[in-house]
Structure formats: structure tokens, C-alpha cells
DNA sequence: ACCATAGTTCGATCTGTGTCGAATCATCCC
DNA sequence: GGGATGATTCGACACAGATCGAACTATGGT
């Protein structure tokens, strides 16, 4: 047990997140991807030198991890706790002013479908979750999802190993409120596993330079046939 | 439904929290109390003018609410969502350097027992929660607490109206991880109701100028006899 | 009516830190 | 080895925003 004789430095962590360029970096990493410094520089719209300085501070502050591969250095969110804190902040954050047409398209795409650290969010995430509930594959207890017996079969047939997800040392299946829909979607290791399956099937693909994801042709068919969702509204 | 065509401004909300004086104000308000501007000025160690400016920004930003009573203006945390975001930040925050002896005592007192927005935390909060679990009054499902039948009786006998708490439009009973113990304690409307009962009985009292609370003589007896806790360790 | 207390507005100052140019280091590929 | 690409360090600069003095408004008490 750590015997730290100090209280948490709220200002330090919040100001670390609060600088606009660093916040942009964190938002990019909230997709759950590992991204190299150069990409993050582009996303945050600042020079490589500046980005480097910010990344240093983020790593020092424990918000971000590095993994050097060759001459690149890949950065990612350091832990689930960090992702949860950032999500909690997004829930109480004011909407950002839209300046450009491009930013407006991006915002629309994000609301449509995106990854929230490691699971589906946006309209897509909510629609998928509601399908699972309607079909009684999941049951929403106030603070957690229960997988029903028929649900377990369904997940297996879809290619998701529920038991493997359950054994991981993290929350298994809980509702995550998202900032755009304000309705819960499936998070936790089960949500992450389901999302992996979507990517594996090629139903969704990451879009360039944003957390938004794109439904492929196959994804649209799958959404209709497997999830009985005709359109995201 | 709000049709906001924008993504959340993470930097704005985080930098609002991240300024040291404002963070000090928020920490003071995390006790759940309503405090007037003057008190907050003292706690944050800045002039009344500066405090006023900060409070303005906090209110504008939706983090804090005001209620004017007479010539005083009482400030409090705006919502449970705000309190949760701040708690989530505290969990990933680095420990603050202890400068003064006084600050060291305060940190110790905080770790011992404090309020976390509206429920007990620190060693006291954890000890009480563990008693409730050991006696099988509460059962910890991964993400929520269940009140057992004998538990319902116990809460009633202690003066807590479980059904009233259950009917409130907020989470009922969930585990809140605290930054000092890193072990869960009882949060939600049930936690808040239990804490009120402690204050009503005079078992705990607020300390001056800090979120820490003090166990009274009666509280020490009660802790021993009702909660079977001999000492907080 | 008077003074005390609580809080705010305005303006001037000053510090902290984000920014990028230039140069440097590291790794990969041919 | 040499050139190209990815990333960092250093230093100079500029700007945002926190701070407080002084003056002001509003409420309460006697």
C-alpha cells in the first residue's frame, strides 16, 4: 500500500488536460488508437516541437503512455481511469463553437458513430445497445448490464467471447453515458470485445484524422440484417 | 432534445478547473456544503476581488451554482455530474507536495474521514462500508450495492429511510473509489442519507476550513458499538 | 440616517507558459 | 556511408490571464 501523505493535486491534472493543444491530443487518443507524435502534431494543429513538449508533459503527468517502435514513438491513453476522467469531463463540458465547415462535418460524423476509448459510441453505439436490450440479450440494471442466457448465445454466434471478456481484470459491462446522445451505450470489456468484432468483420473503419468511424457497405447490411436497424436517427 | 451541432470543449472545462485558485474553491465545495464568497476567498488564499472573478467564471461554466441569501451569496457544486468529474480527476491526480506542517495535518485528517460531495469517504467511509458488507446488510455487485432484507431493517433502525432514498431521481447505491484508500465506499442517495443520519446524531461534525470531518465522542462510541469498528486503521 | 459588512467592477501590472525557428539526435533504407 | 524521415532540445518571443489596489454598489444592523 502506498503511504502518500498528500492530497491529490486537482489543479495540476486539470490544467494538464486544459491546455487546448493538449486537449486536442487527448481527444485524438480517446479513439483508443496508438498514434505517433507526427500524427498528433497534425491533429492538434501545432508544430512538431510544440507537440513534443506537450507529449512530454502528458507522459510525465501519467495521462499518456509511450511505446517506441523503430524511429516512431506511439502514444496512447495511459489507463481506463484516465479515459473515464476525460469522459466525465466531456459530459459537463460546454459545446465548442464550430468555426469551419470542415469542423461541422466532423462534429456530425462524431455524433453519428465514433469510438469512446475502446467501444462504440454515438448514434451507432446507442442503436446497437438498444437492439441488445430490446432483444433481451442484455438487461440494464441501473449501473450494469447483465448478459442473459440467450444473449450469451447471441454474442458467441457473433464472434464475441463473453467469458474471456468477463475474466479480464476490468469492469465487464456497464452503461456509459455519451455526450452527444445522453443515452447509455455498452462499455467495459464486453463493449470493447463487441467493437473489435465489428472492426474484424470490416463493418466499420476508422476515418482519417478523427475519432469518428465510418460504416462500410458490409456494415450497413449487417446493421440492417443482424441488428435490425434500418437507419440511425 | 438539444440539437447542439458541436463537440464538447474539453479544454474549456478542464482549464476552468485547472487554475489553482479555482481548484481550491472547488475542493472546498466538494464537501457538499454551500459556502459564501468570503469563506471561499479565505480557503483559496486569494483576495475577495480575485475570488469574485473566479466564482463568476465557475458559474458561467456551469460548475457551480449560486443562491443569494441576504447580502451573502452561497455557492455550491452545480450537479452530481460535476462532482463525479472532479472525483474522477482526483483519482488520476498526482499527490500535491506538502509544504507546511498545517497542510500535512490537514491531509492526514482528510484521509481519516471526510465528505465526498454528500457521503462519507476516507478511512471512516471505507470502514463503515466494509461493516455493512461483512454483516451482509449490503452486497457488492461489481457496479452497485444491493440492500439485503436484513440490511433494510438495519438501515431503518439506524434512522435511514431506504425507500425514500431509492425514489430519488439519482443513482441509489454504488461504490465510489476514493483517492486515499483506493477502496470502494458507499455513494449515491443511500450513502447521502446514511451520512445525514451521522450528522443528525451528532456523531460527526465538520471541521473548520476543510472537507475533513471530526468523529465526536458519541461518534466514537457509536462506531464501536453499532459498527463494531474499534479503530480506523 | 449612519456605519459596517459582503461582494463587485475597473484598470494596471506582471508572471507563466505556449509557440515556433534553428539546430541536434536517432533510426531506417538504399 | 549518406540521405531521408521522425522526433527532441534550446532559446527567444509574445500573449493570455491571474492578481490586487482603489473605488463602487448593495444589504443589514442599530
XYZ file of C-alpha atoms (C1' of nucleotides) in Angstrom, chain D residues 5-24:
20
model
C 12.267 10.905 -42.067
C 10.687 11.184 -37.159
C 11.327 13.378 -33.056
C 13.685 16.293 -29.456
C 16.260 20.259 -27.253
C 17.238 25.079 -26.749
C 16.303 29.830 -26.829
C 13.684 33.969 -27.818
C 9.279 35.982 -28.010
C 4.580 37.157 -27.278
C 0.205 36.786 -25.302
C -3.389 35.288 -22.066
C -4.968 35.558 -17.747
C -4.355 35.797 -12.585
C -3.625 39.205 -9.205
C -4.558 43.193 -6.320
C -5.419 48.376 -5.242
C -8.949 51.609 -5.456
C -13.416 52.826 -5.975
C -18.187 51.416 -6.076
